[in-house]
């Protein structure tokens, strides 16, 4: 069983979604299914089949979230050595071939937003950067070929300050 690194807030968000789905959404959809079943013939009852499908999705998501909770390795980046790249680091890198600059923050799978430069600790780029210091060079195989970079900065900022996609209970639901 591999560990799943996440920030303390990421873990809290994971628990919040799990609890909401288990205690609020699943019972609500179960009631929907019961009401639909009371309408009679289930074979042609669209509401009944829709509720059953929602329950299947909820159960799959609960199973996934539970496995993430079991594998959770809570890491507070503020407590790590900031001279090296670790989980939670915001890393400035430069492409050695063309001098293009990029900045990425390494975070947990459920916290990642690749479109907003929040990359999973399991991604090839993040794995290649871990343990490096400013001035270190590294190469990594990416979908568009092998690239070489130099680390130009390492800073630590709260991951959730950088997130743009904050989920609420309405995002957890299956309406």
Coordinates of C-alpha atoms in Angstrom, one line a residue:
X1 CA 0.0 0.0 0.0
X2 CA 1.6 3.3 -1.1
X3 CA 1.2 6.4 1.0
X4 CA -0.7 9.3 -0.3
X5 CA 0.9 12.5 0.8
X6 CA -1.4 15.4 1.5
X7 CA -1.4 18.6 3.5
X8 CA -3.4 18.8 6.8
X9 CA -6.0 21.0 5.0
X10 CA -6.2 18.5 2.1
X11 CA -6.9 15.7 4.6
X12 CA -9.6 17.8 6.3
X13 CA -11.2 18.5 2.9
X14 CA -11.1 14.7 2.1
X15 CA -12.8 13.9 5.3
X16 CA -15.4 16.6 4.7
X17 CA -16.3 15.2 1.3
X18 CA -16.4 11.6 2.7
X19 CA -18.6 12.7 5.6
X20 CA -21.0 14.7 3.4
X21 CA -21.5 11.9 0.9
X22 CA -22.0 9.2 3.6
X23 CA -24.2 11.2 6.0
X24 CA -26.1 13.6 3.8
X25 CA -26.0 12.7 0.1
X26 CA -26.3 8.9 0.3
X27 CA -29.3 9.0 2.6
X28 CA -31.0 11.7 0.4
X29 CA -30.5 9.6 -2.7
X30 CA -31.7 6.5 -0.9
X31 CA -35.0 8.4 0.0
X32 CA -35.2 9.4 -3.7
X33 CA -34.9 5.7 -4.7
X34 CA -37.5 4.7 -2.1
X35 CA -40.0 7.3 -3.3
X36 CA -39.5 6.3 -6.9
X37 CA -39.9 2.6 -6.0
X38 CA -43.3 3.4 -4.4
X39 CA -44.5 4.6 -7.8
X40 CA -44.8 1.0 -8.9
X41 CA -43.3 -0.9 -11.9
X42 CA -39.5 -0.6 -11.5
X43 CA -38.7 -1.9 -14.9
X44 CA -39.9 1.3 -16.6
X45 CA -39.4 3.7 -13.7
X46 CA -36.7 6.3 -14.9
X47 CA -36.6 8.0 -11.5
X48 CA -35.9 4.7 -9.7
X49 CA -33.1 3.8 -12.2
X50 CA -31.6 7.3 -12.0
X51 CA -31.5 7.0 -8.2
X52 CA -29.9 3.6 -8.4
X53 CA -27.2 5.0 -10.7
X54 CA -26.6 7.9 -8.4
X55 CA -26.1 5.5 -5.5
X56 CA -23.6 3.5 -7.5
X57 CA -21.6 6.7 -8.2
X58 CA -21.8 7.7 -4.6
X59 CA -20.6 4.3 -3.4
X60 CA -17.7 4.3 -5.9
X61 CA -16.6 7.7 -4.7
X62 CA -16.9 6.7 -1.1
X63 CA -14.8 3.6 -1.8
X64 CA -12.1 5.8 -3.5
X65 CA -12.2 8.4 -0.7
X66 CA -11.9 5.7 2.0
X67 CA -8.9 4.2 0.2
X68 CA -7.3 7.7 0.1
X69 CA -8.0 8.2 3.9
X70 CA -6.4 4.8 4.7
X71 CA -3.3 5.7 2.6
X72 CA -3.1 9.3 3.8
X73 CA 0.3 10.6 4.9
X74 CA -0.3 14.0 6.4
X75 CA 2.6 16.3 5.8
X76 CA 2.8 19.9 6.9
X77 CA 5.2 21.5 4.4
X78 CA 5.9 24.4 6.8
X79 CA 7.9 21.9 9.0
X80 CA 10.2 20.6 6.2
X81 CA 13.7 21.7 5.3
X82 CA 13.2 24.6 2.8
X83 CA 16.6 24.3 1.2
X84 CA 15.6 21.3 -0.8
X85 CA 12.5 20.5 -2.9
X86 CA 10.0 18.5 -0.8
X87 CA 6.3 17.9 -0.8
X88 CA 4.6 21.4 -0.7
X89 CA 7.4 23.3 -2.3
X90 CA 6.8 25.9 -5.0
X91 CA 9.6 25.5 -7.4
X92 CA 10.9 27.9 -10.1
X93 CA 12.6 26.1 -12.9
X94 CA 14.1 27.2 -16.2
X95 CA 14.2 25.1 -19.4
X96 CA 17.9 24.7 -20.2
X97 CA 17.3 24.5 -24.0
X98 CA 15.2 27.7 -24.4
X99 CA 15.3 29.6 -21.1
X100 CA 11.5 29.4 -20.6
X101 CA 10.6 29.8 -16.9
X102 CA 8.0 27.8 -15.1
X103 CA 6.7 27.6 -11.5
X104 CA 5.1 24.5 -10.0
X105 CA 3.8 23.6 -6.5
X106 CA 4.1 19.9 -5.5
X107 CA 1.0 18.7 -3.7
X108 CA -1.1 15.7 -3.1
X109 CA -3.2 13.9 -5.8
X110 CA -6.5 15.3 -4.5
X111 CA -5.1 18.8 -4.1
X112 CA -3.5 19.0 -7.6
X113 CA -4.7 21.3 -10.3
X114 CA -2.2 20.9 -13.1
X115 CA -3.9 23.7 -15.1
X116 CA -3.0 26.0 -12.2
X117 CA 0.6 24.7 -11.7
X118 CA -0.3 22.5 -8.7
X119 CA 1.2 19.2 -9.6
X120 CA 0.8 15.8 -7.9
X121 CA 3.8 14.5 -6.0
X122 CA 3.4 11.4 -8.1
X123 CA 3.9 13.2 -11.5
X124 CA 7.1 12.6 -13.4
X125 CA 8.1 16.2 -13.1
X126 CA 7.6 16.3 -9.3
X127 CA 9.4 13.0 -8.8
X128 CA 12.3 14.4 -10.8
X129 CA 12.5 17.6 -8.7
X130 CA 12.2 16.0 -5.2
X131 CA 15.4 16.5 -3.2
X132 CA 17.0 19.0 -5.5
X133 CA 18.4 22.4 -4.4
X134 CA 18.6 25.7 -6.1
X135 CA 21.2 25.5 -8.9
X136 CA 20.7 21.8 -9.5
X137 CA 19.9 20.5 -13.0
X138 CA 17.7 17.6 -13.8
X139 CA 16.2 15.8 -16.8
X140 CA 12.8 14.2 -17.0
X141 CA 10.8 12.3 -19.7
X142 CA 7.6 14.2 -20.5
X143 CA 4.9 13.5 -23.0
X144 CA 6.6 15.9 -25.5
X145 CA 10.1 14.4 -25.0
X146 CA 13.0 14.5 -22.6
X147 CA 13.5 18.0 -21.1
X148 CA 16.3 19.4 -18.9
X149 CA 15.7 22.1 -16.3
X150 CA 17.6 24.0 -13.7
X151 CA 16.1 24.8 -10.3
X152 CA 16.1 28.6 -9.8
X153 CA 14.0 29.0 -6.7
X154 CA 12.4 27.0 -3.9
X155 CA 9.7 28.6 -1.7
X156 CA 7.0 27.3 0.5
X157 CA 3.4 28.7 0.4
X158 CA 0.2 27.2 1.8
X159 CA -1.2 25.0 -1.1
X160 CA -4.8 26.1 -0.6
X161 CA -3.8 29.7 -1.0
X162 CA -2.7 28.7 -4.6
X163 CA -5.8 26.6 -5.4
X164 CA -8.3 28.1 -7.7
X165 CA -10.9 25.3 -7.6
X166 CA -12.3 25.1 -4.1
X167 CA -15.0 22.5 -3.8
X168 CA -18.1 22.9 -1.6
X169 CA -20.9 20.5 -0.6
X170 CA -22.8 21.2 -3.8
X171 CA -19.8 20.0 -5.8
X172 CA -19.8 16.7 -3.8
X173 CA -23.4 15.9 -4.5
X174 CA -25.1 13.9 -7.3
X175 CA -28.1 16.1 -8.1

